[in-house]
Amino acid sequence: MDELNRIAFLLERQLAPSYRVEAFRRAARALVEVDVAAVAAAGRLRSVPGVGERIESIVRDVLDGGRSEYRLRLEEEVGQQAQSPLQAALRGDLHVHTIWSDGGAEMIEMVETAIDLGHEYVAITDHSPSLKIARGLSIERLEEQFLLVEDVQRQVGDRIRILTGSETDILLDGSLDWPEDHLRRLDIVVGSVHNKLRIPPDEMTPRLVEAMQNPYLDILGHPTGRMGGKARSSYDHELVFAAAAHFGVALEINSRPERLDLQPDLVRLATSLGCNFVISTDAHAPGQMMWQGNGVAIAEEAGLDQDRILNALSADDLLAARGRP
């Protein structure tokens, strides 16, 4: 049911607890399976799984031909969060997950949300094979996803450009978690460390420098591994950032509230070494695609110029800036 899904989207934007968001999505899925008008007329809405007093009231408002007061209030609250000039300059999101790995929405839902946000492009970057806990794609599933990207692109037409991509694990030896043939076919490769994040600096530094030298690595994802209150990875930032600048790898400013990685101090250091950046959401659900403002706030605090941010470029200029062989 569209009203409940929209409420879930707005709650995600406000960083509401995930159980509240999922409650609305669960009820929406259940209501799709019944004749809502008939069930409501019989006074049996609360017999539908997930429908309690609040959701029943929302459904009745919609059946009466309107929108719920709750949704209107959320829309007003979210609408009051004005965009900064830097955020308005961003043209796309280069780190987005779907149900193909550990995301919570279909590709078409994430793409339609990107359209609603005014993006010119979006990269679908589900996980690579080694990250089994996040249902990383096999080679066979990646091939299937290439076909789905083509299909969804046909559905949305020229309203947005969908880029093929992957959040690819940087393995312990610094190699990337796809064969070269598949890396070459991906529009956007985000390389991230998900395992062995706490190895000593004299092991993590060469691991990352080795990854920077891969000609198909476009972006270093959540560069320090910062997550909530956990300690970030320890390595020679100056050496790794200098390697990123030399080999044309952009550093991600990850906008997830529990990551916010890089922090302003390291953005300033990387800028002084000549690095470029992307501001991405690492979204795993539609409402999370509105988190880009978190990364923008970091960039603004660090004094980052727009011309250092690659996703302020058009899609064609972005792809040309990758420095691929």
PDB file of C-alpha atoms in Angstrom:
ATOM      1  CA  MET A   1       0.000   0.000   0.000  1.00  0.00           C
ATOM      2  CA  ASP A   2       1.595   3.230  -1.208  1.00  0.00           C
ATOM      3  CA  GLU A   3       0.643   5.343   1.819  1.00  0.00           C
ATOM      4  CA  LEU A   4       2.324   2.984   4.281  1.00  0.00           C
ATOM      5  CA  ASN A   5       5.431   2.592   2.123  1.00  0.00           C
ATOM      6  CA  ARG A   6       5.715   6.374   1.864  1.00  0.00           C
ATOM      7  CA  ILE A   7       5.463   6.699   5.641  1.00  0.00           C
ATOM      8  CA  ALA A   8       8.214   4.091   6.022  1.00  0.00           C
ATOM      9  CA  PHE A   9      10.360   6.075   3.574  1.00  0.00           C
ATOM     10  CA  LEU A  10       9.858   9.309   5.536  1.00  0.00           C
ATOM     11  CA  LEU A  11      10.600   7.606   8.850  1.00  0.00           C
ATOM     12  CA  GLU A  12      13.878   6.288   7.430  1.00  0.00           C
ATOM     13  CA  ARG A  13      14.759   9.816   6.411  1.00  0.00           C
ATOM     14  CA  GLN A  14      14.273  10.879  10.022  1.00  0.00           C
ATOM     15  CA  LEU A  15      16.466   8.008  11.264  1.00  0.00           C
ATOM     16  CA  ALA A  16      13.553   6.338  13.050  1.00  0.00           C
ATOM     17  CA  PRO A  17      14.287   2.940  14.633  1.00  0.00           C
ATOM     18  CA  SER A  18      14.247   0.170  12.058  1.00  0.00           C
ATOM     19  CA  TYR A  19      11.458  -1.726  13.861  1.00  0.00           C
ATOM     20  CA  ARG A  20       9.096   1.235  13.309  1.00  0.00           C
ATOM     21  CA  VAL A  21       9.989   1.451   9.638  1.00  0.00           C
ATOM     22  CA  GLU A  22       9.578  -2.287   9.139  1.00  0.00           C
ATOM     23  CA  ALA A  23       6.193  -2.260  10.905  1.00  0.00           C
ATOM     24  CA  PHE A  24       4.757  -0.044   8.171  1.00  0.00           C
ATOM     25  CA  ARG A  25       6.400  -2.046   5.386  1.00  0.00           C
ATOM     26  CA  ARG A  26       5.177  -5.341   6.865  1.00  0.00           C
ATOM     27  CA  ALA A  27       1.610  -4.050   7.049  1.00  0.00           C
ATOM     28  CA  ALA A  28       1.843  -2.727   3.483  1.00  0.00           C
ATOM     29  CA  ARG A  29       2.924  -6.154   2.235  1.00  0.00           C
ATOM     30  CA  ALA A  30       0.079  -7.844   4.099  1.00  0.00           C
ATOM     31  CA  LEU A  31      -2.558  -5.426   2.796  1.00  0.00           C
ATOM     32  CA  VAL A  32      -1.530  -6.053  -0.803  1.00  0.00           C
ATOM     33  CA  GLU A  33      -2.775  -9.629  -0.336  1.00  0.00           C
ATOM     34  CA  VAL A  34      -6.368  -8.682   0.621  1.00  0.00           C
ATOM     35  CA  ASP A  35      -9.290  -6.632  -0.689  1.00  0.00           C
ATOM     36  CA  VAL A  36      -8.651  -3.672   1.594  1.00  0.00           C
ATOM     37  CA  ALA A  37     -11.987  -1.935   0.989  1.00  0.00           C
ATOM     38  CA  ALA A  38     -13.961  -5.104   1.692  1.00  0.00           C
ATOM     39  CA  VAL A  39     -11.981  -5.946   4.816  1.00  0.00           C
ATOM     40  CA  ALA A  40     -12.400  -2.382   6.098  1.00  0.00           C
ATOM     41  CA  ALA A  41     -16.146  -2.419   5.395  1.00  0.00           C
ATOM     42  CA  ALA A  42     -16.433  -5.604   7.429  1.00  0.00           C
ATOM     43  CA  GLY A  43     -14.584  -3.957  10.308  1.00  0.00           C
ATOM     44  CA  ARG A  44     -11.814  -6.549  10.126  1.00  0.00           C
ATOM     45  CA  LEU A  45      -8.736  -4.473   9.243  1.00  0.00           C
ATOM     46  CA  ARG A  46      -7.014  -5.442  12.487  1.00  0.00           C
ATOM     47  CA  SER A  47      -7.266  -9.088  11.501  1.00  0.00           C
ATOM     48  CA  VAL A  48      -4.633  -8.368   8.840  1.00  0.00           C
ATOM     49  CA  PRO A  49      -1.119  -9.160  10.149  1.00  0.00           C
ATOM     50  CA  GLY A  50       0.708  -6.032  11.272  1.00  0.00           C
ATOM     51  CA  VAL A  51      -2.353  -3.750  11.303  1.00  0.00           C
ATOM     52  CA  GLY A  52      -2.916  -2.074  14.659  1.00  0.00           C
ATOM     53  CA  GLU A  53      -4.811   1.022  15.744  1.00  0.00           C
ATOM     54  CA  ARG A  54      -2.548   3.585  14.058  1.00  0.00           C
ATOM     55  CA  ILE A  55      -2.246   1.751  10.746  1.00  0.00           C
ATOM     56  CA  GLU A  56      -5.993   1.068  10.690  1.00  0.00           C
ATOM     57  CA  SER A  57      -6.620   4.806  11.068  1.00  0.00           C
ATOM     58  CA  ILE A  58      -4.196   5.573   8.227  1.00  0.00           C
ATOM     59  CA  VAL A  59      -5.834   3.013   5.937  1.00  0.00           C
ATOM     60  CA  ARG A  60      -9.295   4.424   6.632  1.00  0.00           C
ATOM     61  CA  ASP A  61      -8.069   7.943   5.827  1.00  0.00           C
ATOM     62  CA  VAL A  62      -6.810   6.689   2.463  1.00  0.00           C
ATOM     63  CA  LEU A  63     -10.048   4.819   1.726  1.00  0.00           C
ATOM     64  CA  ASP A  64     -11.939   8.039   2.423  1.00  0.00           C
ATOM     65  CA  GLY A  65     -10.019   9.576  -0.456  1.00  0.00           C
ATOM     66  CA  GLY A  66      -7.317  11.464   1.355  1.00  0.00           C
ATOM     67  CA  ARG A  67      -3.911  11.204   2.945  1.00  0.00           C
ATOM     68  CA  SER A  68      -3.360  10.459   6.585  1.00  0.00           C
ATOM     69  CA  GLU A  69      -2.568  13.296   8.960  1.00  0.00           C
ATOM     70  CA  TYR A  70       0.464  11.320  10.092  1.00  0.00           C
ATOM     71  CA  ARG A  71       1.945  11.221   6.592  1.00  0.00           C
ATOM     72  CA  LEU A  72       1.223  14.917   6.033  1.00  0.00           C
ATOM     73  CA  ARG A  73       3.038  15.777   9.271  1.00  0.00           C
ATOM     74  CA  LEU A  74       6.039  13.670   8.286  1.00  0.00           C
ATOM     75  CA  GLU A  75       6.123  15.265   4.826  1.00  0.00           C
ATOM     76  CA  GLU A  76       6.146  18.712   6.427  1.00  0.00           C
ATOM     77  CA  GLU A  77       8.929  17.810   8.856  1.00  0.00           C
ATOM     78  CA  VAL A  78      11.134  16.313   6.151  1.00  0.00           C
ATOM     79  CA  GLY A  79      10.386  19.186   3.778  1.00  0.00           C
ATOM     80  CA  GLN A  80      11.733  21.680   6.288  1.00  0.00           C
ATOM     81  CA  GLN A  81      15.209  20.196   5.911  1.00  0.00           C
ATOM     82  CA  ALA A  82      16.535  22.506   3.214  1.00  0.00           C
ATOM     83  CA  GLN A  83      19.293  21.412   0.841  1.00  0.00           C
ATOM     84  CA  SER A  84      22.623  23.185   0.892  1.00  0.00           C
ATOM     85  CA  PRO A  85      24.106  24.375  -2.437  1.00  0.00           C
ATOM     86  CA  LEU A  86      26.623  21.518  -2.320  1.00  0.00           C
ATOM     87  CA  GLN A  87      23.943  18.893  -1.874  1.00  0.00           C
ATOM     88  CA  ALA A  88      21.926  20.429  -4.695  1.00  0.00           C
ATOM     89  CA  ALA A  89      24.999  20.082  -6.928  1.00  0.00           C
ATOM     90  CA  LEU A  90      25.227  16.306  -6.455  1.00  0.00           C
ATOM     91  CA  ARG A  91      23.906  14.420  -9.463  1.00  0.00           C
ATOM     92  CA  GLY A  92      23.825  10.843  -8.274  1.00  0.00           C
ATOM     93  CA  ASP A  93      24.484   8.186  -5.680  1.00  0.00           C
ATOM     94  CA  LEU A  94      27.293   5.689  -6.280  1.00  0.00           C
ATOM     95  CA  HIS A  95      26.770   3.221  -3.421  1.00  0.00           C
ATOM     96  CA  VAL A  96      23.342   1.574  -3.208  1.00  0.00           C
ATOM     97  CA  HIS A  97      22.282  -1.967  -2.232  1.00  0.00           C
ATOM     98  CA  THR A  98      19.222  -4.039  -3.169  1.00  0.00           C
ATOM     99  CA  ILE A  99      17.669  -7.342  -2.094  1.00  0.00           C
ATOM    100  CA  TRP A 100      20.197  -9.038  -4.356  1.00  0.00           C
ATOM    101  CA  SER A 101      22.638  -8.825  -1.429  1.00  0.00           C
ATOM    102  CA  ASP A 102      21.780  -7.334   1.972  1.00  0.00           C
ATOM    103  CA  GLY A 103      19.450  -4.533   0.906  1.00  0.00           C
ATOM    104  CA  GLY A 104      15.760  -4.422   1.758  1.00  0.00           C
ATOM    105  CA  ALA A 105      14.182  -3.329  -1.524  1.00  0.00           C
ATOM    106  CA  GLU A 106      13.949  -4.351  -5.156  1.00  0.00           C
ATOM    107  CA  MET A 107      16.188  -2.602  -7.675  1.00  0.00           C
ATOM    108  CA  ILE A 108      13.225  -0.820  -9.274  1.00  0.00           C
ATOM    109  CA  GLU A 109      12.261   0.656  -5.872  1.00  0.00           C
ATOM    110  CA  MET A 110      15.753   2.040  -5.298  1.00  0.00           C
ATOM    111  CA  VAL A 111      15.889   3.428  -8.827  1.00  0.00           C
ATOM    112  CA  GLU A 112      12.459   5.063  -8.556  1.00  0.00           C
ATOM    113  CA  THR A 113      13.558   6.648  -5.275  1.00  0.00           C
ATOM    114  CA  ALA A 114      16.674   8.015  -6.957  1.00  0.00           C
ATOM    115  CA  ILE A 115      14.411   9.528  -9.619  1.00  0.00           C
ATOM    116  CA  ASP A 116      12.183  11.087  -6.941  1.00  0.00           C
ATOM    117  CA  LEU A 117      15.287  12.625  -5.352  1.00  0.00           C
ATOM    118  CA  GLY A 118      16.237  14.243  -8.651  1.00  0.00           C
ATOM    119  CA  HIS A 119      19.316  12.112  -9.327  1.00  0.00           C
ATOM    120  CA  GLU A 120      20.618  11.859 -12.876  1.00  0.00           C
ATOM    121  CA  TYR A 121      22.225   8.475 -12.191  1.00  0.00           C
ATOM    122  CA  VAL A 122      22.492   5.755  -9.568  1.00  0.00           C
ATOM    123  CA  ALA A 123      24.968   2.889  -9.226  1.00  0.00           C
ATOM    124  CA  ILE A 124      23.704  -0.475  -8.015  1.00  0.00           C
ATOM    125  CA  THR A 125      26.557  -1.808  -5.870  1.00  0.00           C
ATOM    126  CA  ASP A 126      25.604  -5.077  -4.241  1.00  0.00           C
ATOM    127  CA  HIS A 127      28.257  -7.107  -2.446  1.00  0.00           C
ATOM    128  CA  SER A 128      30.838  -9.426  -4.016  1.00  0.00           C
ATOM    129  CA  PRO A 129      31.186 -13.216  -3.475  1.00  0.00           C
ATOM    130  CA  SER A 130      33.414 -13.298  -0.383  1.00  0.00           C
ATOM    131  CA  LEU A 131      30.981 -11.417   1.856  1.00  0.00           C
ATOM    132  CA  LYS A 132      28.679 -14.374   2.385  1.00  0.00           C
ATOM    133  CA  ILE A 133      27.059 -12.872   5.478  1.00  0.00           C
ATOM    134  CA  ALA A 134      25.658 -10.142   3.193  1.00  0.00           C
ATOM    135  CA  ARG A 135      24.627 -12.594   0.447  1.00  0.00           C
ATOM    136  CA  GLY A 136      27.415 -11.469  -1.848  1.00  0.00           C
ATOM    137  CA  LEU A 137      26.688 -12.180  -5.494  1.00  0.00           C
ATOM    138  CA  SER A 138      28.243 -15.115  -7.288  1.00  0.00           C
ATOM    139  CA  ILE A 139      29.513 -14.656 -10.832  1.00  0.00           C
ATOM    140  CA  GLU A 140      26.302 -16.251 -12.095  1.00  0.00           C
ATOM    141  CA  ARG A 141      24.119 -13.883 -10.073  1.00  0.00           C
ATOM    142  CA  LEU A 142      26.157 -10.885 -11.204  1.00  0.00           C
ATOM    143  CA  GLU A 143      25.479 -11.911 -14.800  1.00  0.00           C
ATOM    144  CA  GLU A 144      21.765 -12.092 -13.973  1.00  0.00           C
ATOM    145  CA  GLN A 145      21.923  -8.672 -12.350  1.00  0.00           C
ATOM    146  CA  PHE A 146      23.477  -7.179 -15.485  1.00  0.00           C
ATOM    147  CA  LEU A 147      20.354  -8.327 -17.348  1.00  0.00           C
ATOM    148  CA  LEU A 148      18.069  -6.905 -14.661  1.00  0.00           C
ATOM    149  CA  VAL A 149      19.802  -3.524 -14.888  1.00  0.00           C
ATOM    150  CA  GLU A 150      19.052  -3.507 -18.618  1.00  0.00           C
ATOM    151  CA  ASP A 151      15.420  -4.422 -17.933  1.00  0.00           C
ATOM    152  CA  VAL A 152      14.926  -1.758 -15.247  1.00  0.00           C
ATOM    153  CA  GLN A 153      16.642   0.812 -17.477  1.00  0.00           C
ATOM    154  CA  ARG A 154      14.060   0.040 -20.168  1.00  0.00           C
ATOM    155  CA  GLN A 155      11.277   0.487 -17.615  1.00  0.00           C
ATOM    156  CA  VAL A 156      12.433   3.919 -16.446  1.00  0.00           C
ATOM    157  CA  GLY A 157      13.608   5.141 -19.854  1.00  0.00           C
ATOM    158  CA  ASP A 158      15.637   8.325 -19.877  1.00  0.00           C
ATOM    159  CA  ARG A 159      14.442   9.518 -16.468  1.00  0.00           C
ATOM    160  CA  ILE A 160      17.699   8.267 -14.937  1.00  0.00           C
ATOM    161  CA  ARG A 161      20.817   6.357 -15.915  1.00  0.00           C
ATOM    162  CA  ILE A 162      21.492   3.135 -14.025  1.00  0.00           C
ATOM    163  CA  LEU A 163      25.165   2.251 -13.622  1.00  0.00           C
ATOM    164  CA  THR A 164      26.261  -1.322 -13.051  1.00  0.00           C
ATOM    165  CA  GLY A 165      28.425  -1.649  -9.990  1.00  0.00           C
ATOM    166  CA  SER A 166      29.643  -3.674  -7.050  1.00  0.00           C
ATOM    167  CA  GLU A 167      30.843  -3.054  -3.542  1.00  0.00           C
ATOM    168  CA  THR A 168      33.791  -5.347  -3.974  1.00  0.00           C
ATOM    169  CA  ASP A 169      35.704  -6.744  -1.035  1.00  0.00           C
ATOM    170  CA  ILE A 170      39.365  -5.810  -0.763  1.00  0.00           C
ATOM    171  CA  LEU A 171      40.895  -9.144   0.178  1.00  0.00           C
ATOM    172  CA  LEU A 172      43.728  -9.641   2.635  1.00  0.00           C
ATOM    173  CA  ASP A 173      46.389  -9.496  -0.094  1.00  0.00           C
ATOM    174  CA  GLY A 174      44.911  -6.287  -1.554  1.00  0.00           C
ATOM    175  CA  SER A 175      43.293  -7.958  -4.557  1.00  0.00           C
ATOM    176  CA  LEU A 176      39.664  -7.323  -5.495  1.00  0.00           C
ATOM    177  CA  ASP A 177      36.970  -9.955  -5.141  1.00  0.00           C
ATOM    178  CA  TRP A 178      36.060 -10.313  -8.847  1.00  0.00           C
ATOM    179  CA  PRO A 179      37.960 -11.622 -11.876  1.00  0.00           C
ATOM    180  CA  GLU A 180      39.380  -8.888 -14.085  1.00  0.00           C
ATOM    181  CA  ASP A 181      36.885  -9.625 -16.865  1.00  0.00           C
ATOM    182  CA  HIS A 182      33.997  -8.807 -14.547  1.00  0.00           C
ATOM    183  CA  LEU A 183      35.663  -5.780 -12.988  1.00  0.00           C
ATOM    184  CA  ARG A 184      36.100  -4.397 -16.491  1.00  0.00           C
ATOM    185  CA  ARG A 185      32.382  -4.719 -17.213  1.00  0.00           C
ATOM    186  CA  LEU A 186      31.271  -2.856 -14.092  1.00  0.00           C
ATOM    187  CA  ASP A 187      30.661   0.872 -14.472  1.00  0.00           C
ATOM    188  CA  ILE A 188      31.520   1.560 -10.827  1.00  0.00           C
ATOM    189  CA  VAL A 189      33.717  -0.518  -8.521  1.00  0.00           C
ATOM    190  CA  VAL A 190      33.613   0.458  -4.848  1.00  0.00           C
ATOM    191  CA  GLY A 191      36.376  -1.386  -2.997  1.00  0.00           C
ATOM    192  CA  SER A 192      35.792  -1.886   0.723  1.00  0.00           C
ATOM    193  CA  VAL A 193      37.369  -3.776   3.596  1.00  0.00           C
ATOM    194  CA  HIS A 194      34.842  -5.883   5.499  1.00  0.00           C
ATOM    195  CA  ASN A 195      37.043  -8.605   6.990  1.00  0.00           C
ATOM    196  CA  LYS A 196      40.211  -8.395   9.069  1.00  0.00           C
ATOM    197  CA  LEU A 197      39.621  -4.686   9.714  1.00  0.00           C
ATOM    198  CA  ARG A 198      41.807  -4.648  12.828  1.00  0.00           C
ATOM    199  CA  ILE A 199      45.016  -6.108  11.423  1.00  0.00           C
ATOM    200  CA  PRO A 200      48.178  -4.159  12.365  1.00  0.00           C
ATOM    201  CA  PRO A 201      49.054  -1.013  10.405  1.00  0.00           C
ATOM    202  CA  ASP A 202      52.074  -2.692   8.827  1.00  0.00           C
ATOM    203  CA  GLU A 203      49.665  -5.197   7.236  1.00  0.00           C
ATOM    204  CA  MET A 204      46.683  -2.921   6.496  1.00  0.00           C
ATOM    205  CA  THR A 205      48.753  -0.204   4.806  1.00  0.00           C
ATOM    206  CA  PRO A 206      50.241  -2.450   2.076  1.00  0.00           C
ATOM    207  CA  ARG A 207      46.861  -4.170   1.681  1.00  0.00           C
ATOM    208  CA  LEU A 208      45.216  -0.856   0.796  1.00  0.00           C
ATOM    209  CA  VAL A 209      48.118   0.461  -1.286  1.00  0.00           C
ATOM    210  CA  GLU A 210      47.985  -2.748  -3.332  1.00  0.00           C
ATOM    211  CA  ALA A 211      44.256  -2.238  -3.890  1.00  0.00           C
ATOM    212  CA  MET A 212      44.813   1.362  -5.022  1.00  0.00           C
ATOM    213  CA  GLN A 213      46.947   0.043  -7.869  1.00  0.00           C
ATOM    214  CA  ASN A 214      44.136  -2.030  -9.371  1.00  0.00           C
ATOM    215  CA  PRO A 215      43.133  -0.171 -12.549  1.00  0.00           C
ATOM    216  CA  TYR A 216      39.460  -1.079 -12.063  1.00  0.00           C
ATOM    217  CA  LEU A 217      39.087   0.279  -8.538  1.00  0.00           C
ATOM    218  CA  ASP A 218      37.141   3.536  -8.741  1.00  0.00           C
ATOM    219  CA  ILE A 219      36.240   4.312  -5.124  1.00  0.00           C
ATOM    220  CA  LEU A 220      37.607   3.331  -1.710  1.00  0.00           C
ATOM    221  CA  GLY A 221      34.444   2.657   0.319  1.00  0.00           C
ATOM    222  CA  HIS A 222      34.074   3.718   3.978  1.00  0.00           C
ATOM    223  CA  PRO A 223      37.857   4.191   4.040  1.00  0.00           C
ATOM    224  CA  THR A 224      38.536   3.720   7.758  1.00  0.00           C
ATOM    225  CA  GLY A 225      35.951   1.044   8.525  1.00  0.00           C
ATOM    226  CA  ARG A 226      34.380   3.346  11.110  1.00  0.00           C
ATOM    227  CA  MET A 227      31.153   1.812  12.462  1.00  0.00           C
ATOM    228  CA  GLY A 228      29.351   3.124  15.514  1.00  0.00           C
ATOM    229  CA  GLY A 229      31.619   3.103  18.534  1.00  0.00           C
ATOM    230  CA  LYS A 230      34.064   0.568  17.110  1.00  0.00           C
ATOM    231  CA  ALA A 231      37.669   1.560  16.533  1.00  0.00           C
ATOM    232  CA  ARG A 232      38.498   2.370  12.928  1.00  0.00           C
ATOM    233  CA  SER A 233      41.138   0.514  10.940  1.00  0.00           C
ATOM    234  CA  SER A 234      44.679   1.614  11.660  1.00  0.00           C
ATOM    235  CA  TYR A 235      47.006   2.358   8.750  1.00  0.00           C
ATOM    236  CA  ASP A 236      49.254   5.062   7.311  1.00  0.00           C
ATOM    237  CA  HIS A 237      46.596   7.477   6.068  1.00  0.00           C
ATOM    238  CA  GLU A 238      49.098   9.701   4.338  1.00  0.00           C
ATOM    239  CA  LEU A 239      50.589   6.854   2.323  1.00  0.00           C
ATOM    240  CA  VAL A 240      47.242   5.294   1.369  1.00  0.00           C
ATOM    241  CA  PHE A 241      45.636   8.612   0.441  1.00  0.00           C
ATOM    242  CA  ALA A 242      48.677   9.594  -1.611  1.00  0.00           C
ATOM    243  CA  ALA A 243      48.378   6.264  -3.445  1.00  0.00           C
ATOM    244  CA  ALA A 244      44.670   6.908  -4.054  1.00  0.00           C
ATOM    245  CA  ALA A 245      45.457  10.324  -5.526  1.00  0.00           C
ATOM    246  CA  HIS A 246      48.273   8.916  -7.669  1.00  0.00           C
ATOM    247  CA  PHE A 247      46.206   6.053  -9.083  1.00  0.00           C
ATOM    248  CA  GLY A 248      42.989   8.035  -9.497  1.00  0.00           C
ATOM    249  CA  VAL A 249      40.897   6.301  -6.822  1.00  0.00           C
ATOM    250  CA  ALA A 250      38.260   8.515  -5.199  1.00  0.00           C
ATOM    251  CA  LEU A 251      37.663   8.347  -1.453  1.00  0.00           C
ATOM    252  CA  GLU A 252      34.113   7.834  -0.271  1.00  0.00           C
ATOM    253  CA  ILE A 253      32.437  10.045   2.282  1.00  0.00           C
ATOM    254  CA  ASN A 254      29.943   7.473   3.499  1.00  0.00           C
ATOM    255  CA  SER A 255      26.715   9.082   4.700  1.00  0.00           C
ATOM    256  CA  ARG A 256      25.316   6.265   6.831  1.00  0.00           C
ATOM    257  CA  PRO A 257      24.707   7.672  10.334  1.00  0.00           C
ATOM    258  CA  GLU A 258      26.666   4.859  11.999  1.00  0.00           C
ATOM    259  CA  ARG A 259      29.611   5.334   9.632  1.00  0.00           C
ATOM    260  CA  LEU A 260      30.088   8.995   8.610  1.00  0.00           C
ATOM    261  CA  ASP A 261      33.388   7.906   7.107  1.00  0.00           C
ATOM    262  CA  LEU A 262      35.591   9.803   6.289  1.00  0.00           C
ATOM    263  CA  GLN A 263      35.550  12.312   9.131  1.00  0.00           C
ATOM    264  CA  PRO A 264      36.456  15.975   8.401  1.00  0.00           C
ATOM    265  CA  ASP A 265      40.032  15.740   9.681  1.00  0.00           C
ATOM    266  CA  LEU A 266      40.866  12.961   7.223  1.00  0.00           C
ATOM    267  CA  VAL A 267      38.975  14.679   4.399  1.00  0.00           C
ATOM    268  CA  ARG A 268      41.248  17.681   4.913  1.00  0.00           C
ATOM    269  CA  LEU A 269      44.348  15.466   4.944  1.00  0.00           C
ATOM    270  CA  ALA A 270      43.277  13.643   1.779  1.00  0.00           C
ATOM    271  CA  THR A 271      42.477  16.938   0.062  1.00  0.00           C
ATOM    272  CA  SER A 272      45.968  18.212   0.816  1.00  0.00           C
ATOM    273  CA  LEU A 273      47.344  15.087  -0.889  1.00  0.00           C
ATOM    274  CA  GLY A 274      45.304  15.645  -4.051  1.00  0.00           C
ATOM    275  CA  CYS A 275      42.443  13.173  -3.564  1.00  0.00           C
ATOM    276  CA  ASN A 276      39.013  13.321  -5.149  1.00  0.00           C
ATOM    277  CA  PHE A 277      35.872  12.175  -3.353  1.00  0.00           C
ATOM    278  CA  VAL A 278      32.347  10.867  -3.757  1.00  0.00           C
ATOM    279  CA  ILE A 279      29.509  11.442  -1.299  1.00  0.00           C
ATOM    280  CA  SER A 280      27.423   8.273  -1.169  1.00  0.00           C
ATOM    281  CA  THR A 281      24.650   6.905   1.019  1.00  0.00           C
ATOM    282  CA  ASP A 282      25.453   3.173   1.195  1.00  0.00           C
ATOM    283  CA  ALA A 283      21.661   2.893   1.219  1.00  0.00           C
ATOM    284  CA  HIS A 284      20.081  -0.480   1.954  1.00  0.00           C
ATOM    285  CA  ALA A 285      16.478   0.798   1.748  1.00  0.00           C
ATOM    286  CA  PRO A 286      14.708   3.587  -0.174  1.00  0.00           C
ATOM    287  CA  GLY A 287      14.489   6.131   2.644  1.00  0.00           C
ATOM    288  CA  GLN A 288      18.189   5.783   3.355  1.00  0.00           C
ATOM    289  CA  MET A 289      18.943   7.366  -0.015  1.00  0.00           C
ATOM    290  CA  MET A 290      18.001  10.660   1.607  1.00  0.00           C
ATOM    291  CA  TRP A 291      20.994  10.408   3.952  1.00  0.00           C
ATOM    292  CA  GLN A 292      23.339  12.081   1.477  1.00  0.00           C
ATOM    293  CA  GLY A 293      23.052  15.298   3.450  1.00  0.00           C
ATOM    294  CA  ASN A 294      25.048  13.679   6.261  1.00  0.00           C
ATOM    295  CA  GLY A 295      28.038  13.298   3.957  1.00  0.00           C
ATOM    296  CA  VAL A 296      27.525  16.784   2.578  1.00  0.00           C
ATOM    297  CA  ALA A 297      27.762  18.175   6.120  1.00  0.00           C
ATOM    298  CA  ILE A 298      31.139  16.443   6.547  1.00  0.00           C
ATOM    299  CA  ALA A 299      32.387  17.831   3.230  1.00  0.00           C
ATOM    300  CA  GLU A 300      31.260  21.330   4.177  1.00  0.00           C
ATOM    301  CA  GLU A 301      32.897  21.138   7.601  1.00  0.00           C
ATOM    302  CA  ALA A 302      36.125  20.029   5.909  1.00  0.00           C
ATOM    303  CA  GLY A 303      35.934  22.927   3.429  1.00  0.00           C
ATOM    304  CA  LEU A 304      35.819  20.554   0.456  1.00  0.00           C
ATOM    305  CA  ASP A 305      35.369  22.217  -2.932  1.00  0.00           C
ATOM    306  CA  GLN A 306      32.696  20.924  -5.287  1.00  0.00           C
ATOM    307  CA  ASP A 307      35.256  20.341  -8.036  1.00  0.00           C
ATOM    308  CA  ARG A 308      36.810  17.568  -5.899  1.00  0.00           C
ATOM    309  CA  ILE A 309      33.516  15.631  -5.726  1.00  0.00           C
ATOM    310  CA  LEU A 310      33.067  13.245  -8.645  1.00  0.00           C
ATOM    311  CA  ASN A 311      29.340  12.701  -8.250  1.00  0.00           C
ATOM    312  CA  ALA A 312      28.818  16.389  -8.886  1.00  0.00           C
ATOM    313  CA  LEU A 313      29.785  15.523 -12.489  1.00  0.00           C
ATOM    314  CA  SER A 314      27.484  14.311 -15.245  1.00  0.00           C
ATOM    315  CA  ALA A 315      27.417  10.549 -15.760  1.00  0.00           C
ATOM    316  CA  ASP A 316      29.552  10.784 -18.899  1.00  0.00           C
ATOM    317  CA  ASP A 317      32.141  13.007 -17.221  1.00  0.00           C
ATOM    318  CA  LEU A 318      32.143  10.771 -14.144  1.00  0.00           C
ATOM    319  CA  LEU A 319      32.864   7.663 -16.196  1.00  0.00           C
ATOM    320  CA  ALA A 320      35.552   9.497 -18.152  1.00  0.00           C
ATOM    321  CA  ALA A 321      37.206  10.546 -14.877  1.00  0.00           C
ATOM    322  CA  ARG A 322      37.667   6.971 -13.657  1.00  0.00           C
ATOM    323  CA  GLY A 323      41.047   6.563 -15.325  1.00  0.00           C
ATOM    324  CA  ARG A 324      40.245   3.056 -16.549  1.00  0.00           C
ATOM    325  CA  PRO A 325      42.608   1.331 -19.035  1.00  0.00           C
TER     326      PRO A 325
END
